Amino acid sequence: MNFTKDPEAVLDYTIDWTKWLDEVGDTIATSTWTVPTGLTKVTESNTSKLATVWLSGGTVGTNYTVTNRITTVAGRTDDRSITILVRER
């Protein structure tokens, strides 16, 4: 997934794990976001099916890959990544 972000914006990005979690009959126990240098992780949170990160900053013209790793109640671990395209808007 690609998202466009202005360097001055502070925005939230969510990964919806519902489909996969429903298939395996599980829920999120913990969620951690890995954010590359240049972007700032303001905060992160999760529900039993969604993982959210709030980001600020970034350099115009740069694409950043941000990765969410969850661990489920049953002990499964999986990653999903999104790309943040920083552009003047």
mmCIF file of N, CA and C in Angstrom:
data_model
loop_
_atom_site.group_PDB
_atom_site.id
_atom_site.type_symbol
_atom_site.label_atom_id
_atom_site.label_comp_id
_atom_site.label_asym_id
_atom_site.label_seq_id
_atom_site.Cartn_x
_atom_site.Cartn_y
_atom_site.Cartn_z
ATOM 1 N N MET A 1 0.838 -1.177 0.000
ATOM 2 C CA MET A 1 0.000 0.000 0.000
ATOM 3 C C MET A 1 0.884 1.242 0.000
ATOM 4 N N ASN A 2 0.484 2.227 -0.779
ATOM 5 C CA ASN A 2 1.198 3.495 -0.832
ATOM 6 C C ASN A 2 0.299 4.613 -0.330
ATOM 7 N N PHE A 3 0.888 5.505 0.454
ATOM 8 C CA PHE A 3 0.185 6.675 0.959
ATOM 9 C C PHE A 3 1.042 7.900 0.704
ATOM 10 N N THR A 4 0.413 9.020 0.369
ATOM 11 C CA THR A 4 1.133 10.277 0.171
ATOM 12 C C THR A 4 0.943 11.144 1.406
ATOM 13 N N LYS A 5 2.043 11.746 1.855
ATOM 14 C CA LYS A 5 2.046 12.559 3.073
ATOM 15 C C LYS A 5 2.835 13.840 2.834
ATOM 16 N N ASP A 6 2.293 14.970 3.255
ATOM 17 C CA ASP A 6 3.025 16.232 3.250
ATOM 18 C C ASP A 6 4.031 16.197 4.399
ATOM 19 N N PRO A 7 5.217 16.788 4.238
ATOM 20 C CA PRO A 7 6.217 16.727 5.312
ATOM 21 C C PRO A 7 5.776 17.434 6.600
ATOM 22 N N GLU A 8 4.830 18.356 6.504
ATOM 23 C CA GLU A 8 4.350 19.070 7.694
ATOM 24 C C GLU A 8 3.159 18.384 8.356
ATOM 25 N N ALA A 9 2.599 17.382 7.704
ATOM 26 C CA ALA A 9 1.405 16.711 8.224
ATOM 27 C C ALA A 9 1.761 15.718 9.329
ATOM 28 N N VAL A 10 0.830 15.562 10.251
ATOM 29 C CA VAL A 10 0.886 14.505 11.262
ATOM 30 C C VAL A 10 -0.366 13.667 11.025
ATOM 31 N N LEU A 11 -0.162 12.442 10.513
ATOM 32 C CA LEU A 11 -1.292 11.623 10.074
ATOM 33 C C LEU A 11 -1.207 10.203 10.626
ATOM 34 N N ASP A 12 -2.377 9.561 10.676
ATOM 35 C CA ASP A 12 -2.456 8.175 11.130
ATOM 36 C C ASP A 12 -2.589 7.237 9.942
ATOM 37 N N TYR A 13 -1.975 6.058 10.070
ATOM 38 C CA TYR A 13 -2.000 5.011 9.055
ATOM 39 C C TYR A 13 -2.350 3.709 9.764
ATOM 40 N N THR A 14 -3.300 2.980 9.190
ATOM 41 C CA THR A 14 -3.803 1.769 9.840
ATOM 42 C C THR A 14 -3.691 0.571 8.905
ATOM 43 N N ILE A 15 -3.245 -0.550 9.450
ATOM 44 C CA ILE A 15 -3.294 -1.820 8.737
ATOM 45 C C ILE A 15 -4.424 -2.632 9.363
ATOM 46 N N ASP A 16 -5.315 -3.068 8.502
ATOM 47 C CA ASP A 16 -6.459 -3.875 8.925
ATOM 48 C C ASP A 16 -6.100 -5.350 8.752
ATOM 49 N N TRP A 17 -5.908 -6.033 9.853
ATOM 50 C CA TRP A 17 -5.521 -7.448 9.857
ATOM 51 C C TRP A 17 -6.733 -8.379 9.925
ATOM 52 N N THR A 18 -7.946 -7.838 9.851
ATOM 53 C CA THR A 18 -9.170 -8.600 10.094
ATOM 54 C C THR A 18 -9.270 -9.870 9.249
ATOM 55 N N LYS A 19 -9.094 -9.765 7.941
ATOM 56 C CA LYS A 19 -9.288 -10.920 7.064
ATOM 57 C C LYS A 19 -8.396 -12.091 7.464
ATOM 58 N N TRP A 20 -7.100 -11.820 7.607
ATOM 59 C CA TRP A 20 -6.169 -12.896 7.972
ATOM 60 C C TRP A 20 -6.463 -13.437 9.375
ATOM 61 N N LEU A 21 -6.708 -12.540 10.317
ATOM 62 C CA LEU A 21 -6.971 -12.983 11.688
ATOM 63 C C LEU A 21 -8.243 -13.813 11.777
ATOM 64 N N ASP A 22 -9.271 -13.429 11.022
ATOM 65 C CA ASP A 22 -10.502 -14.221 11.013
ATOM 66 C C ASP A 22 -10.264 -15.603 10.403
ATOM 67 N N GLU A 23 -9.423 -15.674 9.368
ATOM 68 C CA GLU A 23 -9.122 -16.963 8.731
ATOM 69 C C GLU A 23 -8.451 -17.931 9.701
ATOM 70 N N VAL A 24 -7.581 -17.403 10.569
ATOM 71 C CA VAL A 24 -6.859 -18.270 11.505
ATOM 72 C C VAL A 24 -7.501 -18.299 12.884
ATOM 73 N N GLY A 25 -8.580 -17.531 13.077
ATOM 74 C CA GLY A 25 -9.286 -17.535 14.354
ATOM 75 C C GLY A 25 -8.465 -16.954 15.493
ATOM 76 N N ASP A 26 -7.861 -15.787 15.268
ATOM 77 C CA ASP A 26 -6.928 -15.216 16.237
ATOM 78 C C ASP A 26 -7.150 -13.704 16.354
ATOM 79 N N THR A 27 -6.467 -13.072 17.290
ATOM 80 C CA THR A 27 -6.522 -11.620 17.468
ATOM 81 C C THR A 27 -5.133 -11.088 17.808
ATOM 82 N N ILE A 28 -4.960 -9.788 17.667
ATOM 83 C CA ILE A 28 -3.674 -9.150 17.955
ATOM 84 C C ILE A 28 -3.453 -9.055 19.461
ATOM 85 N N ALA A 29 -2.286 -9.504 19.901
ATOM 86 C CA ALA A 29 -1.870 -9.331 21.293
ATOM 87 C C ALA A 29 -0.972 -8.102 21.415
ATOM 88 N N THR A 30 0.027 -7.985 20.503
ATOM 89 C CA THR A 30 0.932 -6.833 20.507
ATOM 90 C C THR A 30 1.197 -6.387 19.075
ATOM 91 N N SER A 31 1.521 -5.114 18.941
ATOM 92 C CA SER A 31 1.815 -4.523 17.642
ATOM 93 C C SER A 31 2.968 -3.546 17.801
ATOM 94 N N THR A 32 3.945 -3.632 16.896
ATOM 95 C CA THR A 32 5.096 -2.725 16.910
ATOM 96 C C THR A 32 5.332 -2.217 15.495
ATOM 97 N N TRP A 33 5.583 -0.919 15.374
ATOM 98 C CA TRP A 33 5.875 -0.302 14.080
ATOM 99 C C TRP A 33 7.347 0.050 14.003
ATOM 100 N N THR A 34 7.987 -0.305 12.874
ATOM 101 C CA THR A 34 9.366 0.083 12.601
ATOM 102 C C THR A 34 9.320 1.211 11.584
ATOM 103 N N VAL A 35 9.886 2.352 11.975
ATOM 104 C CA VAL A 35 9.834 3.564 11.150
ATOM 105 C C VAL A 35 11.268 3.978 10.828
ATOM 106 N N PRO A 36 11.585 4.191 9.538
ATOM 107 C CA PRO A 36 12.946 4.549 9.163
ATOM 108 C C PRO A 36 13.315 5.967 9.574
ATOM 109 N N THR A 37 14.610 6.221 9.660
ATOM 110 C CA THR A 37 15.119 7.552 9.940
ATOM 111 C C THR A 37 14.579 8.513 8.901
ATOM 112 N N GLY A 38 14.141 9.670 9.363
ATOM 113 C CA GLY A 38 13.567 10.681 8.477
ATOM 114 C C GLY A 38 12.099 10.905 8.776
ATOM 115 N N LEU A 39 11.404 9.841 9.164
ATOM 116 C CA LEU A 39 10.031 9.954 9.649
ATOM 117 C C LEU A 39 10.065 9.842 11.165
ATOM 118 N N THR A 40 9.058 10.419 11.811
ATOM 119 C CA THR A 40 8.965 10.333 13.271
ATOM 120 C C THR A 40 7.694 9.596 13.650
ATOM 121 N N LYS A 41 7.843 8.557 14.478
ATOM 122 C CA LYS A 41 6.688 7.848 15.020
ATOM 123 C C LYS A 41 6.182 8.652 16.200
ATOM 124 N N VAL A 42 4.982 9.208 16.069
ATOM 125 C CA VAL A 42 4.397 10.018 17.135
ATOM 126 C C VAL A 42 3.800 9.112 18.207
ATOM 127 N N THR A 43 3.022 8.142 17.767
ATOM 128 C CA THR A 43 2.426 7.173 18.681
ATOM 129 C C THR A 43 1.976 5.957 17.884
ATOM 130 N N GLU A 44 1.728 4.864 18.574
ATOM 131 C CA GLU A 44 1.213 3.652 17.937
ATOM 132 C C GLU A 44 0.200 3.009 18.860
ATOM 133 N N SER A 45 -0.767 2.303 18.271
ATOM 134 C CA SER A 45 -1.797 1.640 19.065
ATOM 135 C C SER A 45 -2.365 0.477 18.261
ATOM 136 N N ASN A 46 -3.159 -0.345 18.925
ATOM 137 C CA ASN A 46 -3.835 -1.428 18.222
ATOM 138 C C ASN A 46 -5.109 -1.820 18.950
ATOM 139 N N THR A 47 -6.000 -2.438 18.167
ATOM 140 C CA THR A 47 -7.179 -3.101 18.708
ATOM 141 C C THR A 47 -6.948 -4.590 18.476
ATOM 142 N N SER A 48 -7.980 -5.382 18.611
ATOM 143 C CA SER A 48 -7.820 -6.819 18.379
ATOM 144 C C SER A 48 -7.640 -7.165 16.907
ATOM 145 N N LYS A 49 -7.930 -6.212 15.985
ATOM 146 C CA LYS A 49 -7.847 -6.493 14.544
ATOM 147 C C LYS A 49 -7.104 -5.423 13.743
ATOM 148 N N LEU A 50 -6.880 -4.234 14.319
ATOM 149 C CA LEU A 50 -6.266 -3.111 13.603
ATOM 150 C C LEU A 50 -5.006 -2.634 14.303
ATOM 151 N N ALA A 51 -4.016 -2.204 13.505
ATOM 152 C CA ALA A 51 -2.776 -1.630 14.050
ATOM 153 C C ALA A 51 -2.600 -0.248 13.421
ATOM 154 N N THR A 52 -2.366 0.766 14.254
ATOM 155 C CA THR A 52 -2.287 2.147 13.788
ATOM 156 C C THR A 52 -1.000 2.800 14.253
ATOM 157 N N VAL A 53 -0.426 3.620 13.367
ATOM 158 C CA VAL A 53 0.742 4.430 13.708
ATOM 159 C C VAL A 53 0.460 5.861 13.265
ATOM 160 N N TRP A 54 0.894 6.829 14.062
ATOM 161 C CA TRP A 54 0.833 8.251 13.700
ATOM 162 C C TRP A 54 2.250 8.671 13.341
ATOM 163 N N LEU A 55 2.384 9.332 12.173
ATOM 164 C CA LEU A 55 3.700 9.735 11.676
ATOM 165 C C LEU A 55 3.759 11.233 11.405
ATOM 166 N N SER A 56 4.948 11.787 11.622
ATOM 167 C CA SER A 56 5.215 13.176 11.252
ATOM 168 C C SER A 56 6.549 13.234 10.514
ATOM 169 N N GLY A 57 6.810 14.393 9.891
ATOM 170 C CA GLY A 57 8.095 14.616 9.240
ATOM 171 C C GLY A 57 8.219 13.978 7.881
ATOM 172 N N GLY A 58 9.476 13.779 7.487
ATOM 173 C CA GLY A 58 9.783 13.228 6.181
ATOM 174 C C GLY A 58 10.394 14.283 5.280
ATOM 175 N N THR A 59 11.170 13.839 4.306
ATOM 176 C CA THR A 59 11.833 14.714 3.345
ATOM 177 C C THR A 59 11.102 14.626 2.013
ATOM 178 N N VAL A 60 10.762 15.773 1.457
ATOM 179 C CA VAL A 60 10.055 15.819 0.180
ATOM 180 C C VAL A 60 10.828 15.038 -0.880
ATOM 181 N N GLY A 61 10.117 14.207 -1.631
ATOM 182 C CA GLY A 61 10.717 13.405 -2.686
ATOM 183 C C GLY A 61 11.232 12.055 -2.225
ATOM 184 N N THR A 62 11.097 11.763 -0.940
ATOM 185 C CA THR A 62 11.587 10.501 -0.391
ATOM 186 C C THR A 62 10.426 9.545 -0.155
ATOM 187 N N ASN A 63 10.647 8.275 -0.442
ATOM 188 C CA ASN A 63 9.687 7.211 -0.151
ATOM 189 C C ASN A 63 10.215 6.413 1.034
ATOM 190 N N TYR A 64 9.356 6.189 2.011
ATOM 191 C CA TYR A 64 9.743 5.472 3.226
ATOM 192 C C TYR A 64 8.915 4.196 3.361
ATOM 193 N N THR A 65 9.565 3.100 3.726
ATOM 194 C CA THR A 65 8.854 1.858 4.009
ATOM 195 C C THR A 65 8.717 1.724 5.518
ATOM 196 N N VAL A 66 7.472 1.594 5.965
ATOM 197 C CA VAL A 66 7.131 1.484 7.379
ATOM 198 C C VAL A 66 6.539 0.093 7.582
ATOM 199 N N THR A 67 7.023 -0.627 8.594
ATOM 200 C CA THR A 67 6.605 -2.017 8.788
ATOM 201 C C THR A 67 5.911 -2.205 10.127
ATOM 202 N N ASN A 68 4.798 -2.926 10.081
ATOM 203 C CA ASN A 68 4.054 -3.294 11.286
ATOM 204 C C ASN A 68 4.258 -4.784 11.543
ATOM 205 N N ARG A 69 4.669 -5.120 12.754
ATOM 206 C CA ARG A 69 4.803 -6.516 13.172
ATOM 207 C C ARG A 69 3.812 -6.753 14.308
ATOM 208 N N ILE A 70 2.986 -7.769 14.116
ATOM 209 C CA ILE A 70 2.065 -8.141 15.187
ATOM 210 C C ILE A 70 2.420 -9.524 15.722
ATOM 211 N N THR A 71 2.074 -9.721 16.969
ATOM 212 C CA THR A 71 2.077 -11.043 17.570
ATOM 213 C C THR A 71 0.657 -11.282 18.035
ATOM 214 N N THR A 72 0.146 -12.463 17.736
ATOM 215 C CA THR A 72 -1.236 -12.765 18.080
ATOM 216 C C THR A 72 -1.334 -13.441 19.445
ATOM 217 N N VAL A 73 -2.552 -13.538 19.918
ATOM 218 C CA VAL A 73 -2.807 -14.201 21.197
ATOM 219 C C VAL A 73 -2.310 -15.649 21.162
ATOM 220 N N ALA A 74 -2.439 -16.305 20.002
ATOM 221 C CA ALA A 74 -1.992 -17.704 19.865
ATOM 222 C C ALA A 74 -0.494 -17.831 19.607
ATOM 223 N N GLY A 75 0.223 -16.685 19.461
ATOM 224 C CA GLY A 75 1.669 -16.736 19.282
ATOM 225 C C GLY A 75 2.161 -16.594 17.849
ATOM 226 N N ARG A 76 1.255 -16.356 16.901
ATOM 227 C CA ARG A 76 1.675 -16.123 15.519
ATOM 228 C C ARG A 76 2.332 -14.749 15.421
ATOM 229 N N THR A 77 3.333 -14.621 14.542
ATOM 230 C CA THR A 77 3.984 -13.345 14.285
ATOM 231 C C THR A 77 3.971 -13.106 12.785
ATOM 232 N N ASP A 78 3.590 -11.885 12.369
ATOM 233 C CA ASP A 78 3.564 -11.565 10.945
ATOM 234 C C ASP A 78 3.852 -10.080 10.758
ATOM 235 N N ASP A 79 4.337 -9.739 9.556
ATOM 236 C CA ASP A 79 4.679 -8.356 9.202
ATOM 237 C C ASP A 79 3.876 -7.918 7.991
ATOM 238 N N ARG A 80 3.549 -6.624 7.947
ATOM 239 C CA ARG A 80 2.993 -5.979 6.760
ATOM 240 C C ARG A 80 3.689 -4.628 6.650
ATOM 241 N N SER A 81 3.967 -4.208 5.410
ATOM 242 C CA SER A 81 4.636 -2.926 5.185
ATOM 243 C C SER A 81 3.786 -2.016 4.323
ATOM 244 N N ILE A 82 3.935 -0.715 4.553
ATOM 245 C CA ILE A 82 3.309 0.301 3.722
ATOM 246 C C ILE A 82 4.402 1.267 3.282
ATOM 247 N N THR A 83 4.163 1.961 2.184
ATOM 248 C CA THR A 83 5.115 2.954 1.699
ATOM 249 C C THR A 83 4.511 4.336 1.859
ATOM 250 N N ILE A 84 5.274 5.229 2.475
ATOM 251 C CA ILE A 84 4.864 6.621 2.648
ATOM 252 C C ILE A 84 5.653 7.455 1.652
ATOM 253 N N LEU A 85 4.931 8.094 0.718
ATOM 254 C CA LEU A 85 5.536 8.970 -0.278
ATOM 255 C C LEU A 85 5.422 10.392 0.250
ATOM 256 N N VAL A 86 6.532 11.036 0.533
ATOM 257 C CA VAL A 86 6.475 12.393 1.075
ATOM 258 C C VAL A 86 6.543 13.389 -0.087
ATOM 259 N N ARG A 87 5.483 14.173 -0.215
ATOM 260 C CA ARG A 87 5.350 15.133 -1.315
ATOM 261 C C ARG A 87 4.720 16.414 -0.764
ATOM 262 N N GLU A 88 5.057 17.547 -1.351
ATOM 263 C CA GLU A 88 4.358 18.792 -1.017
ATOM 264 C C GLU A 88 2.933 18.668 -1.516
ATOM 265 N N ARG A 89 1.986 19.061 -0.680
ATOM 266 C CA ARG A 89 0.580 18.984 -1.076
ATOM 267 C C ARG A 89 -0.058 20.321 -0.950
#
